[in-house]
Short mmCIF file of C-alpha atoms and ligand atoms in Angstrom, two decimals:
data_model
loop_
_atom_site.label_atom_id
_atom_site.label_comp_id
_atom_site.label_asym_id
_atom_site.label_seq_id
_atom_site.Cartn_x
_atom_site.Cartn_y
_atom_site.Cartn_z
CA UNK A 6 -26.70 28.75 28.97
CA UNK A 7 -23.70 30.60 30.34
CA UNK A 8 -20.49 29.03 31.53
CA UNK A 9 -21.58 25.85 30.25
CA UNK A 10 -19.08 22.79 29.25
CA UNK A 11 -20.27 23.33 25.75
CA UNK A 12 -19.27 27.05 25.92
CA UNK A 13 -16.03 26.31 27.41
CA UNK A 14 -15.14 24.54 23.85
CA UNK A 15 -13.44 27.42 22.02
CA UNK A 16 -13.10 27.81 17.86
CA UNK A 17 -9.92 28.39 16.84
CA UNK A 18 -8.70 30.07 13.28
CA UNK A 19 -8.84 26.90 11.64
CA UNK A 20 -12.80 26.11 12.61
CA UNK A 21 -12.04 22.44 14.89
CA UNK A 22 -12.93 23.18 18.41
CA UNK A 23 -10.59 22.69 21.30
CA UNK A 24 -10.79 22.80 25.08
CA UNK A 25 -8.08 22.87 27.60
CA UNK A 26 -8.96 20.38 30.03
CA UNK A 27 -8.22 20.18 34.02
CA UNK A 28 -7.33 16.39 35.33
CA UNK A 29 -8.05 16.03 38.31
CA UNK A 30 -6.09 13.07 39.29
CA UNK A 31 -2.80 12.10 41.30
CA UNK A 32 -2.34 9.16 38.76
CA UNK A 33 -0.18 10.23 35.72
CA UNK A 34 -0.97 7.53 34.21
CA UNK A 35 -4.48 8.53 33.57
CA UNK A 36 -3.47 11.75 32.66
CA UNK A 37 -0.81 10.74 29.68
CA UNK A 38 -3.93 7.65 28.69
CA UNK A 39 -6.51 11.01 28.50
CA UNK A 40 -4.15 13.63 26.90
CA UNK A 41 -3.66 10.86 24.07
CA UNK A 42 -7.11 10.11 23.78
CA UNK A 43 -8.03 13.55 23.73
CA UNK A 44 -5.60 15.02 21.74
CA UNK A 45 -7.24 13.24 18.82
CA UNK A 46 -10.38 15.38 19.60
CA UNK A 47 -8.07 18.45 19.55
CA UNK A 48 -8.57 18.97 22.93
CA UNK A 49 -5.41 19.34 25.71
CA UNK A 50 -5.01 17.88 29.26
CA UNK A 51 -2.89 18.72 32.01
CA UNK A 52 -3.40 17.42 35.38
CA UNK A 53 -4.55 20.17 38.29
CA UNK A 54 -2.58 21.08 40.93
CA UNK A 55 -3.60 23.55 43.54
CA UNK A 56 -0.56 24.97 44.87
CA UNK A 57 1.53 22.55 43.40
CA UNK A 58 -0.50 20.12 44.39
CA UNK A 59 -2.73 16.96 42.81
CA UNK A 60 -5.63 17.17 44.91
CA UNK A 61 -6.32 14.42 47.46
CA UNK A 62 -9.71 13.14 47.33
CA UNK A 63 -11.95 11.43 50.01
CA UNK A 64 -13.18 8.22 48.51
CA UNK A 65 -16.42 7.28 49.43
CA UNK A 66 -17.08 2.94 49.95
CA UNK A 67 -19.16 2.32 47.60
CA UNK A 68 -20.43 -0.61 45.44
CA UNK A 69 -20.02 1.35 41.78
CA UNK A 70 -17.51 3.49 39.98
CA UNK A 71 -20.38 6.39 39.00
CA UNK A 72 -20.57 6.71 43.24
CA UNK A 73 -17.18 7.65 43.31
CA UNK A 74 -16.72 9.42 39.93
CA UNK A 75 -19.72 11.95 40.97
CA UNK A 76 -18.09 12.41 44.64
CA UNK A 77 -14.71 13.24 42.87
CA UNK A 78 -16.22 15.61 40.86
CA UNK A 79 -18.32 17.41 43.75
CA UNK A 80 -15.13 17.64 45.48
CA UNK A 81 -12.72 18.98 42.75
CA UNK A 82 -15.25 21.80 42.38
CA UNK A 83 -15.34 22.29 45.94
CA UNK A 84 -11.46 22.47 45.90
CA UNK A 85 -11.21 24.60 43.10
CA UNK A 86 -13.59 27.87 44.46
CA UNK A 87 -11.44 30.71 44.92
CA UNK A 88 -8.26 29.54 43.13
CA UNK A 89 -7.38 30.60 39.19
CA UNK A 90 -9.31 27.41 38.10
CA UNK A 91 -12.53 28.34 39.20
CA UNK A 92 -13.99 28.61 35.49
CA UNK A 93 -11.80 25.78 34.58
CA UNK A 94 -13.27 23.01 32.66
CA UNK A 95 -12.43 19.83 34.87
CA UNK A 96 -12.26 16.18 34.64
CA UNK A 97 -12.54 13.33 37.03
CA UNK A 98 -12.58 9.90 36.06
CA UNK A 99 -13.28 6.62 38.49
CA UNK A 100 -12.16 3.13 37.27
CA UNK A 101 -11.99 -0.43 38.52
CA UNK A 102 -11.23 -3.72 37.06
CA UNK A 103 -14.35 -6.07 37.51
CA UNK A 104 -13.96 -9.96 37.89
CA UNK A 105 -16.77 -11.78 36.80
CA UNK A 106 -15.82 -15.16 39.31
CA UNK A 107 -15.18 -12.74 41.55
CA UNK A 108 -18.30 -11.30 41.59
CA UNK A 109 -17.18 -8.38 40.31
CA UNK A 110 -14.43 -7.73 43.02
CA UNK A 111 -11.94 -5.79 43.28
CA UNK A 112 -14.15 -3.14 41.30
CA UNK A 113 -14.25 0.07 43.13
CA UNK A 114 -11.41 -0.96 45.81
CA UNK A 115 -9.62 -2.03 42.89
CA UNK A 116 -6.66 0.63 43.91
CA UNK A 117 -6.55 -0.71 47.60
CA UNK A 118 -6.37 -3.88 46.80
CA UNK A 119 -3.92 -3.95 44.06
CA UNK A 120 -1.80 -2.08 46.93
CA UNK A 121 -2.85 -4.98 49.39
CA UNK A 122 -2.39 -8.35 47.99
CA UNK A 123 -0.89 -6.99 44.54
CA UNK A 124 -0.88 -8.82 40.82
CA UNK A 125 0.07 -12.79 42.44
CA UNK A 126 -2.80 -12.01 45.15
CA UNK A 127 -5.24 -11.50 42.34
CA UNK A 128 -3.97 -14.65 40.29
CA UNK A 129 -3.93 -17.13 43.50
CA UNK A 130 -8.00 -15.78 44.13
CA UNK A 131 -8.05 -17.10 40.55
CA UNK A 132 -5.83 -20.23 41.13
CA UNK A 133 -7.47 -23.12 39.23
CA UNK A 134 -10.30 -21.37 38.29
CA UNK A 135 -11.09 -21.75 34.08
CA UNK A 136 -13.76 -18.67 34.12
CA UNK A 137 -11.33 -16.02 34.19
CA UNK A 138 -13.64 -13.14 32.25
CA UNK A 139 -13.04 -9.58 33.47
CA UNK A 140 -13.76 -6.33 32.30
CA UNK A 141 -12.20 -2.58 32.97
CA UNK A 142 -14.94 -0.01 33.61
CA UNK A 143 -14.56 3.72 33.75
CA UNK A 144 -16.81 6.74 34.70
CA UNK A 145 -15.50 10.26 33.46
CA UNK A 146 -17.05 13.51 34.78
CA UNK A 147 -16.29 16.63 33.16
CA UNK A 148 -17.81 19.53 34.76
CA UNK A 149 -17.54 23.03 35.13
CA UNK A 150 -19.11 26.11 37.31
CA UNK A 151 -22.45 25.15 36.44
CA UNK A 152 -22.26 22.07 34.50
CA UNK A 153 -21.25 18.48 34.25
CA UNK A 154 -21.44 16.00 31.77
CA UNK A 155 -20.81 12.19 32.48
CA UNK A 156 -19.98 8.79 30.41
CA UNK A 157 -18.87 5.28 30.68
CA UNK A 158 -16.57 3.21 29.08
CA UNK A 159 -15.85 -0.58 29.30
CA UNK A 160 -12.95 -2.86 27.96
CA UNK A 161 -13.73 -6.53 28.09
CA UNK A 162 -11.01 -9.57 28.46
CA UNK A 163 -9.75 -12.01 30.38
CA UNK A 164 -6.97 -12.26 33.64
CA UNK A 165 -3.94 -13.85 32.05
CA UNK A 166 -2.67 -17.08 34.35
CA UNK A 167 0.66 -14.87 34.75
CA UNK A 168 1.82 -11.28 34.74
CA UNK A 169 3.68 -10.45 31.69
CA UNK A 170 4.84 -6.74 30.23
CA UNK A 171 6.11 -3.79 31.67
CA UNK A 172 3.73 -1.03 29.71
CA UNK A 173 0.51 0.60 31.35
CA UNK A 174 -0.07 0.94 35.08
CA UNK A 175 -2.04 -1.16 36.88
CA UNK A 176 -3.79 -4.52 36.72
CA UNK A 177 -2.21 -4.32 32.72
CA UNK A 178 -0.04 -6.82 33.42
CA UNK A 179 -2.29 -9.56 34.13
CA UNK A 180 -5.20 -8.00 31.96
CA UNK A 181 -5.75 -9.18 28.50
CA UNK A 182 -7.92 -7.41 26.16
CA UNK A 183 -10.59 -9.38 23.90
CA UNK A 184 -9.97 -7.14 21.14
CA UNK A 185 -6.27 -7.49 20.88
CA UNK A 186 -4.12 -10.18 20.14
CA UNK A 187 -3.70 -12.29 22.67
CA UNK A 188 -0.93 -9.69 24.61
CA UNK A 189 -1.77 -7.93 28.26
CA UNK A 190 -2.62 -4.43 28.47
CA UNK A 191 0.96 -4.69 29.98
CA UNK A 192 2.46 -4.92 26.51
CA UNK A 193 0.53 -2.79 24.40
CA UNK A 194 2.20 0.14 23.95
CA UNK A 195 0.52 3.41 24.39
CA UNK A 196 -1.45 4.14 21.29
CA UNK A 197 -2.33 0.17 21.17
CA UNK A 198 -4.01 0.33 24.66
CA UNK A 199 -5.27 3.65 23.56
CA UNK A 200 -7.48 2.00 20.90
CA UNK A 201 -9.32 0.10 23.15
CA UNK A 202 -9.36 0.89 26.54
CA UNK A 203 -12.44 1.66 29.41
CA UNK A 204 -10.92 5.25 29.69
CA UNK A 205 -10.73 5.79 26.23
CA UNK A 206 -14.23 5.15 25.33
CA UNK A 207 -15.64 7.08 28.29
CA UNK A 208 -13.66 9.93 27.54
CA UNK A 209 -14.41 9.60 23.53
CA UNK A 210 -17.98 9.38 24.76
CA UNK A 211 -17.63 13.02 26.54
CA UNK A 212 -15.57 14.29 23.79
CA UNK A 213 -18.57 13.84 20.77
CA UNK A 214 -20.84 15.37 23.75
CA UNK A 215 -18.93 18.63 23.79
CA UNK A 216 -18.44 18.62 20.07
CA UNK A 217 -22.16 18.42 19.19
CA UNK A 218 -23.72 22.01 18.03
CA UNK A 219 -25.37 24.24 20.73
CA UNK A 220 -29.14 24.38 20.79
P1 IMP B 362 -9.07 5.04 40.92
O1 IMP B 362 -9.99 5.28 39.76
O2 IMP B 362 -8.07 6.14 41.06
O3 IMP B 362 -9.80 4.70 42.16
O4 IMP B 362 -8.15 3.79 40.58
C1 IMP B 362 -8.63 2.74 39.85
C2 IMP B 362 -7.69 1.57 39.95
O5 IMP B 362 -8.18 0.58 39.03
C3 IMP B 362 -6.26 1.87 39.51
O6 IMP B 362 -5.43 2.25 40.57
C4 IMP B 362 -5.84 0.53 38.90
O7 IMP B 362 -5.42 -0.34 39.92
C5 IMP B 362 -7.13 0.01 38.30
N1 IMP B 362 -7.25 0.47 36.91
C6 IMP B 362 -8.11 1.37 36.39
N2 IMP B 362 -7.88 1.56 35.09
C7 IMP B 362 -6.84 0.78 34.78
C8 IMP B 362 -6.11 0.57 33.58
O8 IMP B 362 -6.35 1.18 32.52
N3 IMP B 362 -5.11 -0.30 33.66
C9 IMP B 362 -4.80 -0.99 34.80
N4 IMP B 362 -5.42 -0.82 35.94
C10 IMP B 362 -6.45 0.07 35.94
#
């Protein structure tokens, strides 16, 4: 198996394994969550830019985040033919925060909308309502010339009845994780929403992938 993600994880003189990673995203965000994440695996991320460029993706409407995730991925290695980062190993990642009284909306639009009707828009849908479950979902790709591996990662909570805390990006603010303490997403610092977050398991998830030993 030439070129394949696995082979694209290089030794180094100390024997852990590390693999400098592509993001291909125009959210920074996700790229300082992922480079934390990953960093623990030994690997490095930077986000790609084509000519000083993020690259500006076509999003398809679709009902779920994998739709998306594999049509990023199709088109970063579109972009990337013919450019330095051909070879490059390269990650995508689609997310969305699901409501469950919501029937799972915003979901994949969950960037549109939060542009639309923002954080209050979200909390007046929810206005009264008691059932306020919710759940973060992410889908990471990481593919190269001839390869791609995908997983999933989920972080299940609640929508607060107010936006509090400045931290994250986001729905954070109004988006409080069942496995913390009671705070948003929106104030948890870094490594705190870095212990528990959608994008952190799915990326964890890829990260044992490329780790495991060849066949
Ligand atoms: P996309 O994956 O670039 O389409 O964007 C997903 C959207 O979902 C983001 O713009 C956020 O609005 C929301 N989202 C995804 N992950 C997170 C997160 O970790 N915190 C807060 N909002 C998120």
């Amino acid at each position: 198996m030439t070129d394949s993600v696995r082979s694209r994880v290089e030794s180094d003189t100390t024997g852990s394994e590390k693999m400098e990673i592509l993001f291909a995203t125009g959210n920074s965000n996700k790229v300082s969550e992922a480079s934390l994440v990953l960093a623990k695996f030994g690997h490095t991320v930077s986000q790609l830019k084509i000519d000083g460029k993020t690259l500006d993706f076509s999003e398809p409407q679709a009902d779920e985040i994998e739709e998306v995730a594999i049509s990023k991925s199709l088109q970063a290695r579109d972009f990337v033919v013919g450019t330095n980062f051909e070879k490059s190993a390269i990650l995508v990642e689609d997310s969305g925060l699901f409501i469950n009284s919501l029937n799972g909306f915003p979901g994949p639009y969950s960037s549109f909308v939060k542009r639309k009707i923002g954080l209050q828009g979200i909390l007046d849908l929810l206005e009264n309502k008691d059932e306020r479950v919710a759940e973060y979902r992410a889908v990471a790709i990481l593919s190269t010339k001839n390869e791609s591996i995908s997983c999933r990662g989920r972080c299940i909570g609640k929508i607060s009845r107010e936006i509090i805390g400045e931290m994250g990006f986001g729905y954070d603010p109004i988006f409080i994780p069942d496995e913390g303490d009671g705070r948003t997403c929106g104030q948890l610092n870094p490594e705190e929403k870095s212990q528990i977050s959608h994008r952190m398991r799915a990326l964890k998830g890829l990260s044992e992938i490329i780790n495991l030993p060849s066949k």
